[in-house]
mmCIF file of C-alpha atoms and ligand atoms in Angstrom:
data_model
loop_
_atom_site.group_PDB
_atom_site.id
_atom_site.type_symbol
_atom_site.label_atom_id
_atom_site.label_comp_id
_atom_site.label_asym_id
_atom_site.label_seq_id
_atom_site.Cartn_x
_atom_site.Cartn_y
_atom_site.Cartn_z
ATOM 1 C CA MET A 13 0.044 0.005 0.031
ATOM 2 C CA THR A 14 1.103 3.618 -0.778
ATOM 3 C CA GLU A 15 -0.364 6.550 1.028
ATOM 4 C CA CYS A 16 -1.568 9.664 -0.889
ATOM 5 C CA SER A 17 -0.731 12.855 0.941
ATOM 6 C CA VAL A 18 -2.793 15.090 -1.279
ATOM 7 C CA CYS A 19 -5.888 15.598 0.996
ATOM 8 C CA PHE A 20 -7.274 14.782 4.373
ATOM 9 C CA ARG A 21 -8.352 11.128 3.302
ATOM 10 C CA HIS A 22 -4.718 10.038 3.154
ATOM 11 C CA CYS A 23 -5.851 7.037 0.930
ATOM 12 C CA GLN A 24 -3.817 3.888 1.277
ATOM 13 C CA ILE A 25 -3.779 2.654 -2.269
ATOM 14 C CA ALA A 26 -2.714 -0.935 -3.532
ATOM 15 C CA GLU A 27 -0.331 -0.993 -6.510
ATOM 16 C CA GLY A 28 -2.112 -0.171 -9.770
ATOM 17 C CA ARG A 29 -5.247 0.804 -8.006
ATOM 18 C CA LEU A 30 -7.028 4.165 -7.830
ATOM 19 C CA GLY A 31 -7.518 6.404 -4.732
ATOM 20 C CA PHE A 32 -10.934 7.509 -3.612
ATOM 21 C CA CYS A 33 -11.193 10.455 -5.810
ATOM 22 C CA GLY A 34 -10.639 8.316 -8.951
ATOM 23 C CA GLY A 35 -7.791 10.782 -10.113
ATOM 24 C CA ARG A 36 -4.773 9.385 -8.556
ATOM 25 C CA ILE A 37 -2.925 5.928 -8.822
ATOM 26 C CA ALA A 38 -0.258 3.947 -6.852
ATOM 27 C CA ARG A 39 2.517 3.139 -9.307
ATOM 28 C CA GLU A 40 5.982 1.657 -8.308
ATOM 29 C CA GLY A 41 5.627 2.772 -4.763
ATOM 30 C CA ARG A 42 4.477 6.288 -5.419
ATOM 31 C CA VAL A 43 1.053 7.854 -5.827
ATOM 32 C CA GLU A 44 0.761 9.977 -8.988
ATOM 33 C CA ALA A 45 -1.871 11.854 -10.996
ATOM 34 C CA PHE A 46 -3.634 9.319 -13.116
ATOM 35 C CA ASN A 47 -5.658 11.964 -14.729
ATOM 36 C CA TYR A 48 -2.472 13.868 -15.809
ATOM 37 C CA GLY A 49 -3.258 15.939 -18.954
ATOM 38 C CA ARG A 50 -6.513 13.893 -19.656
ATOM 39 C CA ILE A 51 -9.255 16.479 -20.306
ATOM 40 C CA THR A 52 -13.042 16.022 -20.468
ATOM 41 C CA SER A 53 -14.176 19.653 -21.015
ATOM 42 C CA LEU A 54 -12.682 22.498 -22.760
ATOM 43 C CA ALA A 55 -14.596 26.023 -23.162
ATOM 44 C CA LEU A 56 -13.909 29.615 -23.623
ATOM 45 C CA ASP A 57 -16.001 31.086 -20.729
ATOM 46 C CA PRO A 58 -16.421 34.567 -19.405
ATOM 47 C CA ILE A 59 -14.528 35.063 -16.235
ATOM 48 C CA GLU A 60 -17.594 35.999 -14.264
ATOM 49 C CA LYS A 61 -18.666 32.279 -14.737
ATOM 50 C CA LYS A 62 -16.073 30.910 -12.655
ATOM 51 C CA PRO A 63 -17.121 32.912 -10.888
ATOM 52 C CA LEU A 64 -14.586 35.711 -10.296
ATOM 53 C CA ALA A 65 -16.140 39.201 -10.168
ATOM 54 C CA ARG A 66 -13.148 41.335 -9.171
ATOM 55 C CA PHE A 67 -10.300 39.701 -11.484
ATOM 56 C CA PHE A 68 -10.124 41.162 -15.091
ATOM 57 C CA PRO A 69 -13.817 41.683 -15.165
ATOM 58 C CA GLY A 70 -15.304 41.537 -18.804
ATOM 59 C CA SER A 71 -12.553 39.082 -19.995
ATOM 60 C CA ARG A 72 -12.689 35.497 -20.917
ATOM 61 C CA ILE A 73 -10.537 32.455 -20.111
ATOM 62 C CA LEU A 74 -9.938 29.061 -21.580
ATOM 63 C CA SER A 75 -11.483 26.584 -19.036
ATOM 64 C CA VAL A 76 -10.250 23.036 -18.767
ATOM 65 C CA GLY A 77 -11.431 20.069 -16.744
ATOM 66 C CA SER A 78 -10.296 16.580 -16.274
ATOM 67 C CA PHE A 79 -12.046 13.772 -14.083
ATOM 68 C CA GLY A 80 -12.350 12.800 -10.420
ATOM 69 C CA CYS A 81 -13.201 14.612 -7.231
ATOM 70 C CA ASN A 82 -12.219 13.901 -3.524
ATOM 71 C CA LEU A 83 -15.719 15.054 -2.253
ATOM 72 C CA ARG A 84 -19.027 13.546 -2.638
ATOM 73 C CA CYS A 85 -21.615 16.541 -2.959
ATOM 74 C CA PRO A 86 -24.627 14.704 -3.694
ATOM 75 C CA PHE A 87 -26.048 17.781 -5.953
ATOM 76 C CA CYS A 88 -22.818 18.092 -7.950
ATOM 77 C CA GLN A 89 -23.488 20.072 -11.135
ATOM 78 C CA ASN A 90 -20.555 18.225 -12.976
ATOM 79 C CA TYR A 91 -21.283 14.778 -11.863
ATOM 80 C CA GLU A 92 -20.654 13.282 -15.245
ATOM 81 C CA ILE A 93 -16.954 13.954 -14.699
ATOM 82 C CA SER A 94 -16.659 14.121 -10.949
ATOM 83 C CA TRP A 95 -17.810 10.920 -9.100
ATOM 84 C CA SER A 96 -20.756 9.263 -10.931
ATOM 85 C CA GLU A 97 -20.524 5.974 -13.026
ATOM 86 C CA GLN A 98 -20.038 8.257 -16.052
ATOM 87 C CA ALA A 99 -17.012 9.821 -14.440
ATOM 88 C CA LYS A 100 -15.411 6.329 -14.092
ATOM 89 C CA ARG A 101 -15.861 5.729 -17.904
ATOM 90 C CA PHE A 102 -13.801 8.903 -18.516
ATOM 91 C CA ALA A 103 -10.794 7.114 -16.881
ATOM 92 C CA LYS A 104 -10.819 5.187 -20.148
ATOM 93 C CA THR A 105 -11.882 7.514 -22.753
ATOM 94 C CA ALA A 106 -10.563 11.064 -21.819
ATOM 95 C CA GLU A 107 -8.352 12.658 -24.405
ATOM 96 C CA THR A 108 -4.712 13.415 -23.461
ATOM 97 C CA ILE A 109 -3.176 16.808 -23.960
ATOM 98 C CA SER A 110 0.349 18.134 -23.040
ATOM 99 C CA PRO A 111 1.095 21.192 -20.988
ATOM 100 C CA GLU A 112 2.766 22.670 -24.035
ATOM 101 C CA ALA A 113 -0.270 21.823 -26.327
ATOM 102 C CA LEU A 114 -2.754 23.262 -23.780
ATOM 103 C CA THR A 115 -0.811 26.422 -23.504
ATOM 104 C CA GLU A 116 -0.595 26.816 -27.210
ATOM 105 C CA LEU A 117 -4.424 26.450 -27.223
ATOM 106 C CA ALA A 118 -4.801 29.255 -24.615
ATOM 107 C CA LEU A 119 -2.400 31.586 -26.595
ATOM 108 C CA ALA A 120 -4.637 31.143 -29.610
ATOM 109 C CA THR A 121 -7.701 32.333 -27.624
ATOM 110 C CA ARG A 122 -6.144 35.522 -26.734
ATOM 111 C CA ASP A 123 -7.321 37.422 -29.799
ATOM 112 C CA ARG A 124 -10.909 36.323 -28.459
ATOM 113 C CA GLY A 125 -10.519 38.205 -25.137
ATOM 114 C CA SER A 126 -8.893 35.320 -23.064
ATOM 115 C CA ILE A 127 -6.625 36.151 -20.296
ATOM 116 C CA GLY A 128 -5.206 32.640 -19.891
ATOM 117 C CA LEU A 129 -6.308 29.309 -18.313
ATOM 118 C CA ALA A 130 -8.708 28.212 -15.702
ATOM 119 C CA PHE A 131 -8.411 24.736 -14.205
ATOM 120 C CA THR A 132 -11.967 23.945 -13.389
ATOM 121 C CA TYR A 133 -15.099 21.679 -13.704
ATOM 122 C CA ASN A 134 -13.869 18.731 -11.799
ATOM 123 C CA GLU A 135 -11.427 19.142 -8.710
ATOM 124 C CA PRO A 136 -8.012 20.441 -10.124
ATOM 125 C CA LEU A 137 -6.181 19.753 -6.892
ATOM 126 C CA ILE A 138 -6.308 15.985 -7.222
ATOM 127 C CA GLY A 139 -4.199 16.427 -10.344
ATOM 128 C CA TRP A 140 -2.194 19.291 -9.452
ATOM 129 C CA GLU A 141 0.958 18.136 -11.083
ATOM 130 C CA PHE A 142 -0.771 19.013 -14.416
ATOM 131 C CA VAL A 143 -1.910 22.209 -13.140
ATOM 132 C CA ARG A 144 1.707 22.996 -12.002
ATOM 133 C CA ASP A 145 3.379 22.045 -15.334
ATOM 134 C CA THR A 146 0.852 23.821 -17.556
ATOM 135 C CA ALA A 147 0.542 26.872 -15.251
ATOM 136 C CA ARG A 148 4.171 27.374 -15.275
ATOM 137 C CA LEU A 149 4.347 27.332 -19.059
ATOM 138 C CA ALA A 150 1.382 29.531 -19.408
ATOM 139 C CA GLN A 151 2.819 32.318 -16.978
ATOM 140 C CA ALA A 152 6.093 32.234 -18.982
ATOM 141 C CA GLU A 153 3.914 33.085 -22.052
ATOM 142 C CA GLY A 154 2.410 36.125 -20.140
ATOM 143 C CA LEU A 155 -0.958 34.364 -19.356
ATOM 144 C CA LYS A 156 -3.011 34.232 -16.220
ATOM 145 C CA ASN A 157 -3.800 31.039 -14.339
ATOM 146 C CA VAL A 158 -7.045 30.582 -12.405
ATOM 147 C CA MET A 159 -7.981 27.665 -10.243
ATOM 148 C CA VAL A 160 -11.620 26.758 -9.349
ATOM 149 C CA THR A 161 -11.289 24.442 -6.315
ATOM 150 C CA ASN A 162 -13.112 22.983 -3.316
ATOM 151 C CA GLY A 163 -9.992 23.855 -1.257
ATOM 152 C CA THR A 164 -9.676 20.305 -0.013
ATOM 153 C CA ALA A 165 -6.039 19.500 -0.004
ATOM 154 C CA GLU A 166 -2.910 19.722 2.162
ATOM 155 C CA LEU A 167 -0.963 22.943 2.524
ATOM 156 C CA SER A 168 1.921 21.328 0.798
ATOM 157 C CA VAL A 169 0.022 21.070 -2.541
ATOM 158 C CA LEU A 170 -0.890 24.884 -2.269
ATOM 159 C CA GLU A 171 2.654 25.510 -1.539
ATOM 160 C CA ALA A 172 3.746 23.793 -4.781
ATOM 161 C CA LEU A 173 1.280 25.663 -6.839
ATOM 162 C CA ARG A 174 1.591 28.932 -5.347
ATOM 163 C CA PRO A 175 4.167 30.555 -7.791
ATOM 164 C CA TRP A 176 1.986 29.896 -10.705
ATOM 165 C CA ILE A 177 -1.598 30.618 -9.802
ATOM 166 C CA ASP A 178 -2.992 34.224 -10.192
ATOM 167 C CA ALA A 179 -6.406 33.681 -8.823
ATOM 168 C CA MET A 180 -8.777 31.110 -7.307
ATOM 169 C CA ASN A 181 -12.445 30.695 -6.590
ATOM 170 C CA ILE A 182 -12.625 28.489 -3.601
ATOM 171 C CA ASP A 183 -15.794 26.732 -2.467
ATOM 172 C CA LEU A 184 -16.656 27.469 1.246
ATOM 173 C CA LYS A 185 -19.660 25.221 1.025
ATOM 174 C CA GLY A 186 -21.071 25.981 4.518
ATOM 175 C CA PHE A 187 -19.782 26.671 8.100
ATOM 176 C CA THR A 188 -20.603 23.396 10.022
ATOM 177 C CA ASP A 189 -18.625 20.321 10.522
ATOM 178 C CA ARG A 190 -21.744 18.367 10.149
ATOM 179 C CA TYR A 191 -22.520 19.398 6.744
ATOM 180 C CA TYR A 192 -18.887 19.103 5.514
ATOM 181 C CA GLN A 193 -18.549 15.639 6.815
ATOM 182 C CA LYS A 194 -22.052 14.118 6.676
ATOM 183 C CA VAL A 195 -23.455 15.603 3.441
ATOM 184 C CA LEU A 196 -20.301 16.545 1.393
ATOM 185 C CA GLY A 197 -17.732 13.918 2.515
ATOM 186 C CA GLY A 198 -15.112 16.716 3.341
ATOM 187 C CA SER A 199 -13.296 18.343 5.866
ATOM 188 C CA ARG A 200 -14.250 21.941 6.784
ATOM 189 C CA ASP A 201 -11.000 22.375 8.879
ATOM 190 C CA GLN A 202 -8.857 21.602 5.756
ATOM 191 C CA VAL A 203 -10.817 23.930 3.610
ATOM 192 C CA LEU A 204 -10.514 26.885 6.117
ATOM 193 C CA ALA A 205 -6.845 26.211 6.427
ATOM 194 C CA PHE A 206 -6.417 26.129 2.804
ATOM 195 C CA ILE A 207 -8.485 29.325 2.219
ATOM 196 C CA GLU A 208 -6.328 31.162 5.008
ATOM 197 C CA GLU A 209 -3.077 30.568 3.264
ATOM 198 C CA ALA A 210 -4.426 30.869 -0.169
ATOM 199 C CA VAL A 211 -5.553 34.590 0.315
ATOM 200 C CA LYS A 212 -1.938 35.474 1.327
ATOM 201 C CA THR A 213 -0.597 34.942 -2.345
ATOM 202 C CA CYS A 214 -3.127 35.430 -4.868
ATOM 203 C CA HIS A 215 -6.506 36.836 -5.709
ATOM 204 C CA VAL A 216 -9.097 34.788 -4.034
ATOM 205 C CA GLU A 217 -12.995 34.893 -4.195
ATOM 206 C CA LEU A 218 -15.201 32.391 -2.268
ATOM 207 C CA THR A 219 -18.396 30.656 -3.198
ATOM 208 C CA THR A 220 -21.160 29.335 -0.845
ATOM 209 C CA LEU A 221 -24.083 27.347 -2.692
ATOM 210 C CA ILE A 222 -27.165 27.696 -0.361
ATOM 211 C CA VAL A 223 -29.044 24.284 -0.007
ATOM 212 C CA PRO A 224 -32.293 24.454 1.462
ATOM 213 C CA GLY A 225 -32.415 22.688 4.943
ATOM 214 C CA GLU A 226 -28.547 22.333 4.974
ATOM 215 C CA ASN A 227 -26.713 25.582 5.161
ATOM 216 C CA ASP A 228 -29.355 28.207 4.834
ATOM 217 C CA SER A 229 -29.654 29.717 8.421
ATOM 218 C CA GLU A 230 -29.018 33.298 9.027
ATOM 219 C CA GLU A 231 -27.036 32.110 12.043
ATOM 220 C CA GLU A 232 -24.605 30.006 9.776
ATOM 221 C CA MET A 233 -24.232 32.883 7.183
ATOM 222 C CA ARG A 234 -23.497 35.454 9.853
ATOM 223 C CA ALA A 235 -20.730 33.016 11.311
ATOM 224 C CA LEU A 236 -19.476 32.232 7.815
ATOM 225 C CA SER A 237 -19.150 35.950 6.814
ATOM 226 C CA ARG A 238 -17.820 37.096 9.941
ATOM 227 C CA TRP A 239 -14.896 34.618 9.441
ATOM 228 C CA VAL A 240 -14.431 35.723 5.857
ATOM 229 C CA SER A 241 -14.301 39.310 6.960
ATOM 230 C CA ARG A 242 -11.206 38.534 8.773
ATOM 231 C CA LEU A 243 -9.366 37.529 5.639
ATOM 232 C CA ARG A 244 -7.364 39.961 3.506
ATOM 233 C CA GLN A 245 -5.972 39.563 -0.117
ATOM 234 C CA PRO A 246 -2.324 40.627 -0.641
ATOM 235 C CA ASP A 247 -3.374 44.045 -1.745
ATOM 236 C CA GLY A 248 -5.147 44.474 1.601
ATOM 237 C CA GLU A 249 -8.567 44.122 -0.042
ATOM 238 C CA GLU A 250 -11.493 42.161 1.455
ATOM 239 C CA VAL A 251 -12.470 38.643 0.144
ATOM 240 C CA PRO A 252 -15.374 38.651 -2.222
ATOM 241 C CA LEU A 253 -18.117 36.105 -1.395
ATOM 242 C CA HIS A 254 -20.511 34.608 -4.040
ATOM 243 C CA ILE A 255 -23.858 33.198 -2.687
ATOM 244 C CA SER A 256 -25.495 31.042 -5.190
ATOM 245 C CA ARG A 257 -28.702 29.298 -5.405
ATOM 246 C CA PHE A 258 -29.136 25.428 -5.368
ATOM 247 C CA PHE A 259 -31.001 23.514 -8.169
ATOM 248 C CA PRO A 260 -32.153 19.736 -7.416
ATOM 249 C CA ARG A 261 -29.604 17.667 -9.371
ATOM 250 C CA PHE A 262 -27.835 14.339 -9.431
ATOM 251 C CA ARG A 263 -28.435 12.560 -6.064
ATOM 252 C CA MET A 264 -30.138 15.524 -4.355
ATOM 253 C CA GLN A 265 -33.714 15.744 -5.726
ATOM 254 C CA ASP A 266 -35.568 15.554 -2.590
ATOM 255 C CA ARG A 267 -36.103 19.458 -2.268
ATOM 256 C CA GLY A 268 -36.886 22.363 -4.501
ATOM 257 C CA ALA A 269 -34.434 25.113 -5.668
ATOM 258 C CA THR A 270 -33.499 27.696 -3.064
ATOM 259 C CA LYS A 271 -35.913 30.355 -3.100
ATOM 260 C CA VAL A 272 -34.380 33.663 -4.765
ATOM 261 C CA ASP A 273 -35.646 35.773 -1.629
ATOM 262 C CA ALA A 274 -33.673 33.483 0.596
ATOM 263 C CA VAL A 275 -30.581 33.974 -1.431
ATOM 264 C CA TYR A 276 -31.048 37.723 -1.341
ATOM 265 C CA ARG A 277 -31.809 37.782 2.576
ATOM 266 C CA LEU A 278 -28.631 35.789 3.217
ATOM 267 C CA ALA A 279 -26.620 38.183 0.874
ATOM 268 C CA GLU A 280 -27.975 41.075 2.879
ATOM 269 C CA ILE A 281 -26.747 39.314 6.044
ATOM 270 C CA ALA A 282 -23.335 38.653 4.643
ATOM 271 C CA ARG A 283 -23.034 42.279 3.705
ATOM 272 C CA GLU A 284 -23.351 43.072 7.449
ATOM 273 C CA ASN A 285 -19.679 41.842 7.677
ATOM 274 C CA LEU A 286 -18.516 42.048 3.975
ATOM 275 C CA ARG A 287 -17.960 44.641 1.320
ATOM 276 C CA TYR A 288 -18.033 42.500 -1.594
ATOM 277 C CA VAL A 289 -21.140 40.155 -1.854
ATOM 278 C CA TYR A 290 -22.556 38.685 -5.152
ATOM 279 C CA THR A 291 -25.526 36.493 -5.778
ATOM 280 C CA GLY A 292 -25.534 33.879 -8.520
ATOM 281 C CA ASN A 293 -28.014 31.648 -10.260
ATOM 282 C CA CYS A 294 -30.888 33.921 -9.257
HETATM 283 S S1 LIG B 310 -6.386 13.178 -3.479
HETATM 284 FE FE1 LIG B 310 -7.577 11.194 -3.871
HETATM 285 S S2 LIG B 310 -6.215 9.566 -3.650
HETATM 286 FE FE2 LIG B 310 -5.229 11.296 -2.753
HETATM 287 S S3 LIG B 310 -5.792 11.098 -0.444
HETATM 288 FE FE3 LIG B 310 -7.407 12.437 -1.729
HETATM 289 S S4 LIG B 310 -8.971 11.174 -2.306
HETATM 290 FE FE4 LIG B 310 -7.372 9.910 -1.747
#
């Protein structure tokens, strides 16, 4: 067995087998990215769709995803490539692209308003080696690198990516250990530690998806926004928070979409503590 040290799960992986996330494999006594360079999605998106509201607004970014995820959010919007049966099929069918070829593609989108590359759609941290290798090349060509992540990784992974990433949107999915552990299969402590470190070196915005009956109390939003208000970006600015609306999807179909009024009300509460609060999917 070989241990993976990327996230709190610390999977013990038998030779030739995959870890819990489906993106890492044990080979010859070490654990490496099985999904290295294997892409399932590629699109030129507005930067606001990441979402990033205060990082090159109005620009676009070439967005790339692979397969696998280390969380188990039952409402995943990208379940086809994250942790469903379909996602497992991508382990066999995903196309491979080199960091050099992806950088070339990103350069070719510059004349369509693109500022660089976003590593998104599935969880990029489980394949962080590809992010590092590509982002390094992209940076050398003057491109920007963005990561859209659940923030579920050890700080050593963040440290390895730090020089190459210009901005991140990190999910802060709720503010209770119960929700992170029982509903998402995650670790709130690991995400909070990741966010605290990330804000010190690059532009960071956070996203909270409001799920009815799970994380939609005013009390929880008050506590979450108070915690966020203590963070500062490298330029001294506050961290923006995106509050977005849940829609029933994948394995969470037992409740309706979040009421728009509820999202607006929680945004108002967050504004008691924060300067930059945005609503999404409303
Ligand atoms: S990154 Fe994947 S393989 Fe590594 S510890 Fe986390 S879930 Fe397990």
